[in-house]
CSV table of C-alpha atoms in Angstrom, one decimal:
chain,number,residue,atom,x,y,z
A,1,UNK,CA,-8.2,10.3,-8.0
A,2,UNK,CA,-5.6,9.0,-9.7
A,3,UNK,CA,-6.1,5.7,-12.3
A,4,UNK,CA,-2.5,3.2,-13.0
A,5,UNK,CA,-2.3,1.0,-14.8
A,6,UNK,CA,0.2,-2.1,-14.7
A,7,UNK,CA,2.2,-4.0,-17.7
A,8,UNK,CA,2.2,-6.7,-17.9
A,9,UNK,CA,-0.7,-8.2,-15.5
A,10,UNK,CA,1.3,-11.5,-14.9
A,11,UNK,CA,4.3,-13.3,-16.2
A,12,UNK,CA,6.3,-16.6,-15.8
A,13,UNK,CA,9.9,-15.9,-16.6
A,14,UNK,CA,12.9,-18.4,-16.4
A,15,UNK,CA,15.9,-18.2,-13.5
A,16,UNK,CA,18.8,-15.7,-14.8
A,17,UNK,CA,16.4,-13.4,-16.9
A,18,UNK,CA,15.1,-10.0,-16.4
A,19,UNK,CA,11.8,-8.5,-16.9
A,20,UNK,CA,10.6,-5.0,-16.9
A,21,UNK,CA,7.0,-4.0,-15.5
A,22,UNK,CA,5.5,-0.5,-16.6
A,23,UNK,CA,3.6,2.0,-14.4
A,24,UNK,CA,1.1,4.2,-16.2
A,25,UNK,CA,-0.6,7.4,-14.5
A,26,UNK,CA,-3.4,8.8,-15.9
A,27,UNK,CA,-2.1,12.2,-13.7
A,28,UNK,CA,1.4,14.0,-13.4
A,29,UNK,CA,2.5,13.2,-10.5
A,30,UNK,CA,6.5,14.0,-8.2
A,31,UNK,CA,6.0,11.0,-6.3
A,32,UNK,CA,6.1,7.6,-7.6
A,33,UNK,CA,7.1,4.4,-5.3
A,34,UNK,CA,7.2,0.3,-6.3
A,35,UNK,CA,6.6,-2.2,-3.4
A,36,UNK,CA,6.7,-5.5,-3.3
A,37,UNK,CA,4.6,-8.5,-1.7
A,38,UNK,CA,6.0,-12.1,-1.4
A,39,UNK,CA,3.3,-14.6,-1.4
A,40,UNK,CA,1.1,-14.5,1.9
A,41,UNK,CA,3.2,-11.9,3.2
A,42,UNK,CA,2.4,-7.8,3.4
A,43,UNK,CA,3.8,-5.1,1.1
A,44,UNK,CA,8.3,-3.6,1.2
A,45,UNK,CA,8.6,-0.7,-0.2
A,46,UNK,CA,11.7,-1.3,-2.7
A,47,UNK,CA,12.1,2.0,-3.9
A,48,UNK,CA,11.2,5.8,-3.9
A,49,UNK,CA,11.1,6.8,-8.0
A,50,UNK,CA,11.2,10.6,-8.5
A,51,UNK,CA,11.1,12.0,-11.8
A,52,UNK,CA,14.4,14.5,-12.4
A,53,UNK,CA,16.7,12.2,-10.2
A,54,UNK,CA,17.5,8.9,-8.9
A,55,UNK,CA,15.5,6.4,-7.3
A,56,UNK,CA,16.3,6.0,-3.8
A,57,UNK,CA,16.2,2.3,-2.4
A,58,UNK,CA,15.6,0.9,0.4
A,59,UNK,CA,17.2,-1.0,3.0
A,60,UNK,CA,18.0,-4.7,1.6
A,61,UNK,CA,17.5,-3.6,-2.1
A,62,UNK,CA,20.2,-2.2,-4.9
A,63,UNK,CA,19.8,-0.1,-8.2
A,64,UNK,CA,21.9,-3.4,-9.6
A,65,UNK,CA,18.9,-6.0,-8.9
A,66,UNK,CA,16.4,-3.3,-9.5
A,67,UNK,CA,16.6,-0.7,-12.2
A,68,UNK,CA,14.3,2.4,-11.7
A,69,UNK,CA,13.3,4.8,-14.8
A,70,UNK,CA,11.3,7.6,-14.6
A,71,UNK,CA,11.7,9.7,-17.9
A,72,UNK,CA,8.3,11.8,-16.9
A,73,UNK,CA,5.8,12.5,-14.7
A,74,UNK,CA,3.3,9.8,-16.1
A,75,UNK,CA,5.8,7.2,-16.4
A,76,UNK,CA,8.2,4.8,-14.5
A,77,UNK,CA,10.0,1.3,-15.3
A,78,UNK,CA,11.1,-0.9,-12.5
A,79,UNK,CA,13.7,-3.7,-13.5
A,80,UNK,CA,13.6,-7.1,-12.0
A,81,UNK,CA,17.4,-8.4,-13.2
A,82,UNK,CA,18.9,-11.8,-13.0
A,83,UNK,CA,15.7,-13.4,-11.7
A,84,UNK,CA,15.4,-16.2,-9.0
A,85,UNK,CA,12.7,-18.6,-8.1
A,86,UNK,CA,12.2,-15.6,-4.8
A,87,UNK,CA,12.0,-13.2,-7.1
A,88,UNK,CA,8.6,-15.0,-7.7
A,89,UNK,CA,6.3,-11.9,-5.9
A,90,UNK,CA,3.6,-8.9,-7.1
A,91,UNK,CA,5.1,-5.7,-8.0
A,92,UNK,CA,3.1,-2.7,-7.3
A,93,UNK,CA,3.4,1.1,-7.8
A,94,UNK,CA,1.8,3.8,-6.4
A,95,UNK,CA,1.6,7.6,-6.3
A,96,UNK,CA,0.7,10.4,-4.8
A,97,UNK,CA,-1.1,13.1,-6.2
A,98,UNK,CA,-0.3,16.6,-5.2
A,99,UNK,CA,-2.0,18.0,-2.3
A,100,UNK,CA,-3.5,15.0,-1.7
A,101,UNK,CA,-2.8,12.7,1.5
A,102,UNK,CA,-3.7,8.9,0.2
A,103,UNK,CA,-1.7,6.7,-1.7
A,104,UNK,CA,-2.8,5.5,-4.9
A,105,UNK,CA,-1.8,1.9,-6.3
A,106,UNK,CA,-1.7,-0.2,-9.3
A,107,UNK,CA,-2.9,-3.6,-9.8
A,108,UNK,CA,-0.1,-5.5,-9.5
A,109,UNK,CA,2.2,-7.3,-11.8
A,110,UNK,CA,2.3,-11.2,-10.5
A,111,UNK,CA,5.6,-12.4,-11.8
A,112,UNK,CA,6.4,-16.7,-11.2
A,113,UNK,CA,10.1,-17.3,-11.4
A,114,UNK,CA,10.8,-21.0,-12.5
B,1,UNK,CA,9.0,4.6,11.6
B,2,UNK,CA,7.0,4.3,14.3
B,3,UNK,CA,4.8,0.7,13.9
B,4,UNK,CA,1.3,0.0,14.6
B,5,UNK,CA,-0.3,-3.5,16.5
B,6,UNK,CA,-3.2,-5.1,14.9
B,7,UNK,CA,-4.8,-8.6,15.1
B,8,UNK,CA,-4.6,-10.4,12.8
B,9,UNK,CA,-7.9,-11.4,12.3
B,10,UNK,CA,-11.3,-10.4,12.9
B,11,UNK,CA,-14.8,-11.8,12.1
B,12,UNK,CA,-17.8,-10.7,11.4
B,13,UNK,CA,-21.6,-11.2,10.2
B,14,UNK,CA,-23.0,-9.2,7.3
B,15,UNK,CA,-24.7,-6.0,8.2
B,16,UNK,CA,-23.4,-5.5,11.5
B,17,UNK,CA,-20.8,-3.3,12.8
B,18,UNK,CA,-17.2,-3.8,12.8
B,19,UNK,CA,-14.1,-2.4,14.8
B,20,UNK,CA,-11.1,-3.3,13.7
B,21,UNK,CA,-8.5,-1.5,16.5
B,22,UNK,CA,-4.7,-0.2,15.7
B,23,UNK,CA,-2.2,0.4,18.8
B,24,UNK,CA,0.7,3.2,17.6
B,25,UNK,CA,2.0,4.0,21.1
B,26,UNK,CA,5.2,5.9,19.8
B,27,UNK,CA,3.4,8.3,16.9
B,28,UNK,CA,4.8,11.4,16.6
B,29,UNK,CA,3.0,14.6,16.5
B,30,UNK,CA,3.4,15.0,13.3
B,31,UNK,CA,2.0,11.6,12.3
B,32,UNK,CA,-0.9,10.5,9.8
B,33,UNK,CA,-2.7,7.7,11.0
B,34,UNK,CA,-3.8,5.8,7.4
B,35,UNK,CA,-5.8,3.3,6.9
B,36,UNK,CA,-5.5,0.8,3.8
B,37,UNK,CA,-7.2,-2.4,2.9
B,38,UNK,CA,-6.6,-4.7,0.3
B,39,UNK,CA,-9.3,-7.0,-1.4
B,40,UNK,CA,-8.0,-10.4,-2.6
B,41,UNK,CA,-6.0,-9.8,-6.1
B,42,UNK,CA,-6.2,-6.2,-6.0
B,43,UNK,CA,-3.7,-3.6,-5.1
B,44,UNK,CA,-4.2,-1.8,-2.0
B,45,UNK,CA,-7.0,1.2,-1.8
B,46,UNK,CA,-6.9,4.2,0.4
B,47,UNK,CA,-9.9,3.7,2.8
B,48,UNK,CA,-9.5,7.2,5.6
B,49,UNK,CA,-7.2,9.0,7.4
B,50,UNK,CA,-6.7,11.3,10.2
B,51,UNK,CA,-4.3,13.3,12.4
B,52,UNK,CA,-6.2,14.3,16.0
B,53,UNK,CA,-10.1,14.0,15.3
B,54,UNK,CA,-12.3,11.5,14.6
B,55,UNK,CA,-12.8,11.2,10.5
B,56,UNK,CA,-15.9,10.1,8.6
B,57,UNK,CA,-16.3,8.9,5.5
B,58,UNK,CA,-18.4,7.3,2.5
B,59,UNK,CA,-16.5,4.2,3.8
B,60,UNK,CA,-15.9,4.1,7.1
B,61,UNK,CA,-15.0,6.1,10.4
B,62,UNK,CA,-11.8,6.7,12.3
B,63,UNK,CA,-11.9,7.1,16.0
B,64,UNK,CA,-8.7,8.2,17.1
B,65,UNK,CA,-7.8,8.5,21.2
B,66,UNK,CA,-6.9,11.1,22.9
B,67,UNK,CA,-3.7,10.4,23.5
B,68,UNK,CA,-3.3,9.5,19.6
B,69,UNK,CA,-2.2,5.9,21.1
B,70,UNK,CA,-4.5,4.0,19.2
B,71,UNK,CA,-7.1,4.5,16.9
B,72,UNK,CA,-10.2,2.6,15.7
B,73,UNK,CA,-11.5,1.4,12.2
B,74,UNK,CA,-15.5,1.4,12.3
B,75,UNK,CA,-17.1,-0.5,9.1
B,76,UNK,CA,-20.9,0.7,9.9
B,77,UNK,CA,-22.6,-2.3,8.6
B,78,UNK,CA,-19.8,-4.7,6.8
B,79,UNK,CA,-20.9,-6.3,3.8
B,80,UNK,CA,-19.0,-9.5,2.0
B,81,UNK,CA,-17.1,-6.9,0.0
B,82,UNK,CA,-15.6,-5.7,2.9
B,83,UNK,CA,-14.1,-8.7,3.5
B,84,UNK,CA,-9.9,-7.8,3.4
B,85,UNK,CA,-6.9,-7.3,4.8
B,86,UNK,CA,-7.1,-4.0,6.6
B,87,UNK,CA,-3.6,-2.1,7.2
B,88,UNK,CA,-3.1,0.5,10.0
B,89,UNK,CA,0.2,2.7,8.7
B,90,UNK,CA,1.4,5.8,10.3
B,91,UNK,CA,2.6,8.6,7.7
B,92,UNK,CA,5.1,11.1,7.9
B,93,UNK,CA,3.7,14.3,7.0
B,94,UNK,CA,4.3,16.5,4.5
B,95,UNK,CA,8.1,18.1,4.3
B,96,UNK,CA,9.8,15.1,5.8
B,97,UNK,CA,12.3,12.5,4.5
B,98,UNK,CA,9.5,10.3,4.6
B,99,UNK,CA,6.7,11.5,3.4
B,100,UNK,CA,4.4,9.7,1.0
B,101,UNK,CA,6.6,6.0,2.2
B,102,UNK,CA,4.0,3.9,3.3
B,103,UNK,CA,5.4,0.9,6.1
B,104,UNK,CA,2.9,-2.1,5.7
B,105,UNK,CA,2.1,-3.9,8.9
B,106,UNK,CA,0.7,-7.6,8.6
B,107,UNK,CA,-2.9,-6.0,9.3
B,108,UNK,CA,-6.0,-7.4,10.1
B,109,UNK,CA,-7.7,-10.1,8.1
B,110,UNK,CA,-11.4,-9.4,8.2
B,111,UNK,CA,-13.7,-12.4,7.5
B,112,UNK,CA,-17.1,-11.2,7.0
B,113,UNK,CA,-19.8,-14.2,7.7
B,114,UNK,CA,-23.3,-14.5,5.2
């Protein structure tokens, strides 16, 4: 199994800032992907995070909006730039582990946009 | 990506069985059928899947048709903790542009009664 971890947990951040949530693995692992989930609604995949080269987005989100780093296997950054108030969602990353068919995910990062 | 159908809710009574059905009518062969659920707060968590037979597990059992048209989610004996959202998501196997991308349905809501 595979144990992430989330930083930080929750935040309240004001319109036109930017915040950056953490994703630790306790595992090294290729594949690394951050979703998102608007309140009461299910989860979008925003981006595909491989280590060793660029994210790759999704339809309806940009590398501008949402910065992607993943310096190592462990580790990846995702960038929520120039907030809104519908910005206001839980961020979530996941992974897969190698050789392994199911998805692992984080916590969550609850972030309130005022 | 082919979709799933689920309701969107079920109910049930503590300690009986529950079957919580998925429709895929345009999986591909090469499909995973997945199934997720997501406790209130928490991040999803992997619960089975399978590709042509019906899967056990410590958690629950797949049925999957024939046809690979549909497929069934049996909780045993469904306890309060069981109460969640309960995604159905088809997978792109290994080797594909796709694989590991997970598309989140609205799911099932499962209510489980005292």
């Amino acid at each position: 199994s595979a144990v992430i971890s989330q930083k930080p947990s929750r935040d309240i951040c004001q319109r036109g800032t930017s915040l950056t949530i953490q994703c630790q693995v306790d595992s090294q692992v290729t594949m690394m992907f951050w979703y998102r989930q608007q309140p009461g609604q299910s989860l979008t995949l925003i981006a595909t995070a491989n280590q060793g080269s660029e994210a790759t987005y999704e339809s309806g989100f940009v590398i501008d909006k949402f910065p992607i780093s993943r310096p190592n296997l462990t580790f990846s950054t995702l960038t929520v730039s120039n907030m809104s108030p519908e910005d206001s969602s839980i961020y979530l990353c996941s992974v897969v582990l190698p050789g392994r068919g199911r998805q692992y995910f984080g916590p969550g990062t609850r972030l309130t946009v005022l | 990506d082919a979709k799933t159908t689920q309701p969107n809710s079920m109910e049930s009574n503590e300690e009986e069985p529950v079957h919580l059905p998925c429709n895929h009518s345009t999986i591909s062969g090469t499909d995973y059928i997945h199934w997720y659920r997501q406790l209130p707060s928490q991040g999803p968590e992997y619960v089975i899947h399978g590709l042509t037979s019906n899967v056990n597990n410590r958690m629950a059992s797949l049925a999957i048709a024939e046809d690979r048209k549909s497929s069934t989610l049996i909780l045993h004996r469904a306890t309060l903790r069981d109460a969640a959202v309960y995604y159905c998501i088809l997978r792109a196997n290994a080797g594909g542009t796709s694989y590991g991308k997970l598309t989140f349905g609205q799911g099932t809501i499962l209510t489980v009664h005292p």
